[in-house]
PDBQT receptor file of N, H, CA, C and O in Angstrom, charges set to zero:
ATOM      1  N   MET A   1      33.970 -77.114  47.909  1.00  0.00    +0.000 N 
ATOM      2  CA  MET A   1      33.492 -76.109  48.861  1.00  0.00    +0.000 C 
ATOM      3  C   MET A   1      34.660 -75.268  49.387  1.00  0.00    +0.000 C 
ATOM      4  O   MET A   1      34.490 -74.105  49.754  1.00  0.00    +0.000 OA
ATOM      5  N   VAL A   2      35.837 -75.877  49.415  1.00  0.00    +0.000 N 
ATOM      6  H   VAL A   2      35.975 -76.822  49.117  1.00  0.00    +0.000 HD
ATOM      7  CA  VAL A   2      37.008 -75.152  49.921  1.00  0.00    +0.000 C 
ATOM      8  C   VAL A   2      37.318 -73.968  49.008  1.00  0.00    +0.000 C 
ATOM      9  O   VAL A   2      37.715 -72.900  49.472  1.00  0.00    +0.000 OA
ATOM     10  N   VAL A   3      37.131 -74.174  47.705  1.00  0.00    +0.000 N 
ATOM     11  H   VAL A   3      36.808 -75.042  47.328  1.00  0.00    +0.000 HD
ATOM     12  CA  VAL A   3      37.418 -73.102  46.749  1.00  0.00    +0.000 C 
ATOM     13  C   VAL A   3      36.528 -71.900  47.035  1.00  0.00    +0.000 C 
ATOM     14  O   VAL A   3      36.986 -70.758  47.016  1.00  0.00    +0.000 OA
ATOM     15  N   MET A   4      35.257 -72.165  47.300  1.00  0.00    +0.000 N 
ATOM     16  H   MET A   4      34.885 -73.093  47.316  1.00  0.00    +0.000 HD
ATOM     17  CA  MET A   4      34.317 -71.093  47.578  1.00  0.00    +0.000 C 
ATOM     18  C   MET A   4      34.760 -70.314  48.817  1.00  0.00    +0.000 C 
ATOM     19  O   MET A   4      34.714 -69.084  48.844  1.00  0.00    +0.000 OA
ATOM     20  N   SER A   5      35.181 -71.043  49.824  1.00  0.00    +0.000 N 
ATOM     21  H   SER A   5      35.218 -72.042  49.802  1.00  0.00    +0.000 HD
ATOM     22  CA  SER A   5      35.624 -70.407  51.073  1.00  0.00    +0.000 C 
ATOM     23  C   SER A   5      36.827 -69.511  50.804  1.00  0.00    +0.000 C 
ATOM     24  O   SER A   5      36.873 -68.362  51.243  1.00  0.00    +0.000 OA
ATOM     25  N   MET A   6      37.789 -70.049  50.083  1.00  0.00    +0.000 N 
ATOM     26  H   MET A   6      37.751 -70.982  49.726  1.00  0.00    +0.000 HD
ATOM     27  CA  MET A   6      39.013 -69.299  49.791  1.00  0.00    +0.000 C 
ATOM     28  C   MET A   6      38.685 -68.049  48.977  1.00  0.00    +0.000 C 
ATOM     29  O   MET A   6      39.154 -66.953  49.283  1.00  0.00    +0.000 OA
ATOM     30  N   THR A   7      37.877 -68.230  47.945  1.00  0.00    +0.000 N 
ATOM     31  H   THR A   7      37.496 -69.120  47.697  1.00  0.00    +0.000 HD
ATOM     32  CA  THR A   7      37.518 -67.095  47.098  1.00  0.00    +0.000 C 
ATOM     33  C   THR A   7      36.734 -66.065  47.904  1.00  0.00    +0.000 C 
ATOM     34  O   THR A   7      36.933 -64.858  47.761  1.00  0.00    +0.000 OA
ATOM     35  N   ARG A   8      35.850 -66.560  48.742  1.00  0.00    +0.000 N 
ATOM     36  H   ARG A   8      35.688 -67.540  48.858  1.00  0.00    +0.000 HD
ATOM     37  CA  ARG A   8      35.001 -65.664  49.522  1.00  0.00    +0.000 C 
ATOM     38  C   ARG A   8      35.847 -64.825  50.482  1.00  0.00    +0.000 C 
ATOM     39  O   ARG A   8      35.656 -63.614  50.595  1.00  0.00    +0.000 OA
ATOM     40  N   MET A   9      36.770 -65.474  51.163  1.00  0.00    +0.000 N 
ATOM     41  H   MET A   9      36.925 -66.458  51.071  1.00  0.00    +0.000 HD
ATOM     42  CA  MET A   9      37.570 -64.747  52.155  1.00  0.00    +0.000 C 
ATOM     43  C   MET A   9      38.565 -63.824  51.445  1.00  0.00    +0.000 C 
ATOM     44  O   MET A   9      38.967 -62.799  51.996  1.00  0.00    +0.000 OA
ATOM     45  N   THR A  10      38.959 -64.190  50.219  1.00  0.00    +0.000 N 
ATOM     46  H   THR A  10      38.632 -65.022  49.771  1.00  0.00    +0.000 HD
ATOM     47  CA  THR A  10      39.893 -63.348  49.479  1.00  0.00    +0.000 C 
ATOM     48  C   THR A  10      39.145 -62.179  48.829  1.00  0.00    +0.000 C 
ATOM     49  O   THR A  10      39.664 -61.067  48.729  1.00  0.00    +0.000 OA
ATOM     50  N   THR A  11      37.931 -62.458  48.396  1.00  0.00    +0.000 N 
ATOM     51  H   THR A  11      37.510 -63.362  48.477  1.00  0.00    +0.000 HD
ATOM     52  CA  THR A  11      37.137 -61.420  47.740  1.00  0.00    +0.000 C 
ATOM     53  C   THR A  11      36.572 -60.443  48.761  1.00  0.00    +0.000 C 
ATOM     54  O   THR A  11      36.629 -59.227  48.577  1.00  0.00    +0.000 OA
ATOM     55  N   THR A  12      36.026 -60.995  49.838  1.00  0.00    +0.000 N 
ATOM     56  H   THR A  12      35.980 -61.982  49.988  1.00  0.00    +0.000 HD
ATOM     57  CA  THR A  12      35.433 -60.136  50.868  1.00  0.00    +0.000 C 
ATOM     58  C   THR A  12      35.982 -60.496  52.243  1.00  0.00    +0.000 C 
ATOM     59  O   THR A  12      35.333 -61.197  53.019  1.00  0.00    +0.000 OA
ATOM     60  N   PRO A  13      37.181 -60.009  52.534  1.00  0.00    +0.000 N 
ATOM     61  CA  PRO A  13      37.822 -60.283  53.821  1.00  0.00    +0.000 C 
ATOM     62  C   PRO A  13      37.104 -59.558  54.958  1.00  0.00    +0.000 C 
ATOM     63  O   PRO A  13      37.213 -59.952  56.119  1.00  0.00    +0.000 OA
ATOM     64  N   LYS A  14      36.380 -58.514  54.625  1.00  0.00    +0.000 N 
ATOM     65  H   LYS A  14      36.291 -58.193  53.682  1.00  0.00    +0.000 HD
ATOM     66  CA  LYS A  14      35.663 -57.745  55.647  1.00  0.00    +0.000 C 
ATOM     67  C   LYS A  14      34.365 -58.452  56.039  1.00  0.00    +0.000 C 
ATOM     68  O   LYS A  14      33.865 -58.278  57.150  1.00  0.00    +0.000 OA
ATOM     69  N   ALA A  15      33.837 -59.236  55.132  1.00  0.00    +0.000 N 
ATOM     70  H   ALA A  15      34.243 -59.377  54.229  1.00  0.00    +0.000 HD
ATOM     71  CA  ALA A  15      32.583 -59.949  55.410  1.00  0.00    +0.000 C 
ATOM     72  C   ALA A  15      32.830 -61.123  56.358  1.00  0.00    +0.000 C 
ATOM     73  O   ALA A  15      31.927 -61.553  57.076  1.00  0.00    +0.000 OA
ATOM     74  N   LEU A  16      34.054 -61.631  56.351  1.00  0.00    +0.000 N 
ATOM     75  H   LEU A  16      34.787 -61.281  55.768  1.00  0.00    +0.000 HD
ATOM     76  CA  LEU A  16      34.380 -62.765  57.226  1.00  0.00    +0.000 C 
ATOM     77  C   LEU A  16      34.214 -62.410  58.694  1.00  0.00    +0.000 C 
ATOM     78  O   LEU A  16      33.492 -63.095  59.418  1.00  0.00    +0.000 OA
ATOM     79  N   PRO A  17      34.872 -61.349  59.140  1.00  0.00    +0.000 N 
ATOM     80  CA  PRO A  17      34.760 -60.963  60.549  1.00  0.00    +0.000 C 
ATOM     81  C   PRO A  17      33.313 -60.701  60.960  1.00  0.00    +0.000 C 
ATOM     82  O   PRO A  17      32.935 -60.930  62.109  1.00  0.00    +0.000 OA
ATOM     83  N   MET A  18      32.517 -60.224  60.022  1.00  0.00    +0.000 N 
ATOM     84  H   MET A  18      32.824 -60.038  59.089  1.00  0.00    +0.000 HD
ATOM     85  CA  MET A  18      31.104 -59.961  60.333  1.00  0.00    +0.000 C 
ATOM     86  C   MET A  18      30.350 -61.274  60.516  1.00  0.00    +0.000 C 
ATOM     87  O   MET A  18      29.517 -61.406  61.413  1.00  0.00    +0.000 OA
ATOM     88  N   SER A  19      30.653 -62.237  59.657  1.00  0.00    +0.000 N 
ATOM     89  H   SER A  19      31.329 -62.130  58.928  1.00  0.00    +0.000 HD
ATOM     90  CA  SER A  19      29.968 -63.528  59.723  1.00  0.00    +0.000 C 
ATOM     91  C   SER A  19      30.515 -64.362  60.875  1.00  0.00    +0.000 C 
ATOM     92  O   SER A  19      29.761 -64.944  61.655  1.00  0.00    +0.000 OA
ATOM     93  N   LEU A  20      31.848 -64.407  60.964  1.00  0.00    +0.000 N 
ATOM     94  H   LEU A  20      32.460 -63.934  60.331  1.00  0.00    +0.000 HD
ATOM     95  CA  LEU A  20      32.484 -65.222  62.002  1.00  0.00    +0.000 C 
ATOM     96  C   LEU A  20      32.917 -64.355  63.179  1.00  0.00    +0.000 C 
ATOM     97  O   LEU A  20      33.302 -63.199  63.001  1.00  0.00    +0.000 OA
ATOM     98  N   PRO A  21      32.849 -64.920  64.381  1.00  0.00    +0.000 N 
ATOM     99  CA  PRO A  21      33.240 -64.194  65.587  1.00  0.00    +0.000 C 
ATOM    100  C   PRO A  21      34.743 -63.931  65.616  1.00  0.00    +0.000 C 
ATOM    101  O   PRO A  21      35.189 -62.852  66.004  1.00  0.00    +0.000 OA
ATOM    102  N   SER A  22      35.513 -64.931  65.200  1.00  0.00    +0.000 N 
ATOM    103  H   SER A  22      35.151 -65.808  64.885  1.00  0.00    +0.000 HD
ATOM    104  CA  SER A  22      36.974 -64.774  65.191  1.00  0.00    +0.000 C 
ATOM    105  C   SER A  22      37.537 -65.465  63.956  1.00  0.00    +0.000 C 
ATOM    106  O   SER A  22      37.950 -66.622  64.029  1.00  0.00    +0.000 OA
ATOM    107  N   PRO A  23      37.558 -64.767  62.820  1.00  0.00    +0.000 N 
ATOM    108  CA  PRO A  23      38.013 -65.320  61.551  1.00  0.00    +0.000 C 
ATOM    109  C   PRO A  23      39.519 -65.484  61.496  1.00  0.00    +0.000 C 
ATOM    110  O   PRO A  23      40.038 -66.212  60.650  1.00  0.00    +0.000 OA
ATOM    111  N   LYS A  24      40.219 -64.814  62.390  1.00  0.00    +0.000 N 
ATOM    112  H   LYS A  24      39.798 -64.222  63.077  1.00  0.00    +0.000 HD
ATOM    113  CA  LYS A  24      41.685 -64.898  62.373  1.00  0.00    +0.000 C 
ATOM    114  C   LYS A  24      42.179 -66.263  62.861  1.00  0.00    +0.000 C 
ATOM    115  O   LYS A  24      42.893 -66.952  62.132  1.00  0.00    +0.000 OA
ATOM    116  N   PRO A  25      41.814 -66.659  64.066  1.00  0.00    +0.000 N 
ATOM    117  CA  PRO A  25      42.267 -67.945  64.607  1.00  0.00    +0.000 C 
ATOM    118  C   PRO A  25      41.555 -69.119  63.937  1.00  0.00    +0.000 C 
ATOM    119  O   PRO A  25      42.127 -70.199  63.782  1.00  0.00    +0.000 OA
ATOM    120  N   THR A  26      40.310 -68.898  63.544  1.00  0.00    +0.000 N 
ATOM    121  H   THR A  26      39.846 -68.021  63.670  1.00  0.00    +0.000 HD
ATOM    122  CA  THR A  26      39.544 -70.000  62.952  1.00  0.00    +0.000 C 
ATOM    123  C   THR A  26      39.059 -69.598  61.563  1.00  0.00    +0.000 C 
ATOM    124  O   THR A  26      37.858 -69.511  61.309  1.00  0.00    +0.000 OA
ATOM    125  N   MET A  27      40.012 -69.356  60.675  1.00  0.00    +0.000 N 
ATOM    126  H   MET A  27      40.988 -69.426  60.882  1.00  0.00    +0.000 HD
ATOM    127  CA  MET A  27      39.637 -68.936  59.330  1.00  0.00    +0.000 C 
ATOM    128  C   MET A  27      39.613 -70.122  58.375  1.00  0.00    +0.000 C 
ATOM    129  O   MET A  27      38.583 -70.435  57.779  1.00  0.00    +0.000 OA
ATOM    130  N   THR A  28      40.763 -70.774  58.242  1.00  0.00    +0.000 N 
ATOM    131  H   THR A  28      41.600 -70.519  58.727  1.00  0.00    +0.000 HD
ATOM    132  CA  THR A  28      40.854 -71.899  57.319  1.00  0.00    +0.000 C 
ATOM    133  C   THR A  28      40.309 -73.193  57.929  1.00  0.00    +0.000 C 
ATOM    134  O   THR A  28      39.541 -73.898  57.274  1.00  0.00    +0.000 OA
ATOM    135  N   PRO A  29      40.686 -73.519  59.160  1.00  0.00    +0.000 N 
ATOM    136  CA  PRO A  29      40.238 -74.773  59.776  1.00  0.00    +0.000 C 
ATOM    137  C   PRO A  29      38.724 -74.819  59.946  1.00  0.00    +0.000 C 
ATOM    138  O   PRO A  29      38.090 -75.812  59.588  1.00  0.00    +0.000 OA
ATOM    139  N   THR A  30      38.149 -73.767  60.484  1.00  0.00    +0.000 N 
ATOM    140  H   THR A  30      38.664 -72.961  60.775  1.00  0.00    +0.000 HD
ATOM    141  CA  THR A  30      36.704 -73.750  60.710  1.00  0.00    +0.000 C 
ATOM    142  C   THR A  30      35.960 -73.730  59.381  1.00  0.00    +0.000 C 
ATOM    143  O   THR A  30      35.019 -74.497  59.175  1.00  0.00    +0.000 OA
ATOM    144  N   GLN A  31      36.378 -72.865  58.500  1.00  0.00    +0.000 N 
ATOM    145  H   GLN A  31      37.142 -72.242  58.668  1.00  0.00    +0.000 HD
ATOM    146  CA  GLN A  31      35.726 -72.748  57.207  1.00  0.00    +0.000 C 
ATOM    147  C   GLN A  31      35.772 -74.077  56.461  1.00  0.00    +0.000 C 
ATOM    148  O   GLN A  31      34.784 -74.503  55.863  1.00  0.00    +0.000 OA
ATOM    149  N   SER A  32      36.924 -74.718  56.505  1.00  0.00    +0.000 N 
ATOM    150  H   SER A  32      37.727 -74.372  56.991  1.00  0.00    +0.000 HD
ATOM    151  CA  SER A  32      37.090 -75.996  55.816  1.00  0.00    +0.000 C 
ATOM    152  C   SER A  32      36.165 -77.041  56.420  1.00  0.00    +0.000 C 
ATOM    153  O   SER A  32      35.521 -77.806  55.702  1.00  0.00    +0.000 OA
ATOM    154  N   SER A  33      36.108 -77.066  57.737  1.00  0.00    +0.000 N 
ATOM    155  H   SER A  33      36.631 -76.445  58.320  1.00  0.00    +0.000 HD
ATOM    156  CA  SER A  33      35.276 -78.052  58.435  1.00  0.00    +0.000 C 
ATOM    157  C   SER A  33      33.806 -77.824  58.110  1.00  0.00    +0.000 C 
ATOM    158  O   SER A  33      33.080 -78.762  57.782  1.00  0.00    +0.000 OA
ATOM    159  N   ILE A  34      33.379 -76.579  58.202  1.00  0.00    +0.000 N 
ATOM    160  H   ILE A  34      33.969 -75.817  58.467  1.00  0.00    +0.000 HD
ATOM    161  CA  ILE A  34      31.977 -76.257  57.929  1.00  0.00    +0.000 C 
ATOM    162  C   ILE A  34      31.649 -76.532  56.463  1.00  0.00    +0.000 C 
ATOM    163  O   ILE A  34      30.594 -77.076  56.137  1.00  0.00    +0.000 OA
ATOM    164  N   SER A  35      32.561 -76.149  55.602  1.00  0.00    +0.000 N 
ATOM    165  H   SER A  35      33.418 -75.706  55.867  1.00  0.00    +0.000 HD
ATOM    166  CA  SER A  35      32.345 -76.337  54.168  1.00  0.00    +0.000 C 
ATOM    167  C   SER A  35      32.203 -77.813  53.842  1.00  0.00    +0.000 C 
ATOM    168  O   SER A  35      31.309 -78.224  53.103  1.00  0.00    +0.000 OA
ATOM    169  N   THR A  36      33.110 -78.604  54.412  1.00  0.00    +0.000 N 
ATOM    170  H   THR A  36      33.837 -78.271  55.012  1.00  0.00    +0.000 HD
ATOM    171  CA  THR A  36      33.086 -80.030  54.137  1.00  0.00    +0.000 C 
ATOM    172  C   THR A  36      31.905 -80.648  54.858  1.00  0.00    +0.000 C 
ATOM    173  O   THR A  36      31.689 -81.857  54.766  1.00  0.00    +0.000 OA
TER     174      THR A  36
């Protein structure tokens, strides 16, 4: 699931901020936690 998160944020970095309230401070940790 981590791969999907990484690819997703790398492919569509603009979609992250739309989906997440604060993708900067909680980009990898939150995504990893939710993914796992």
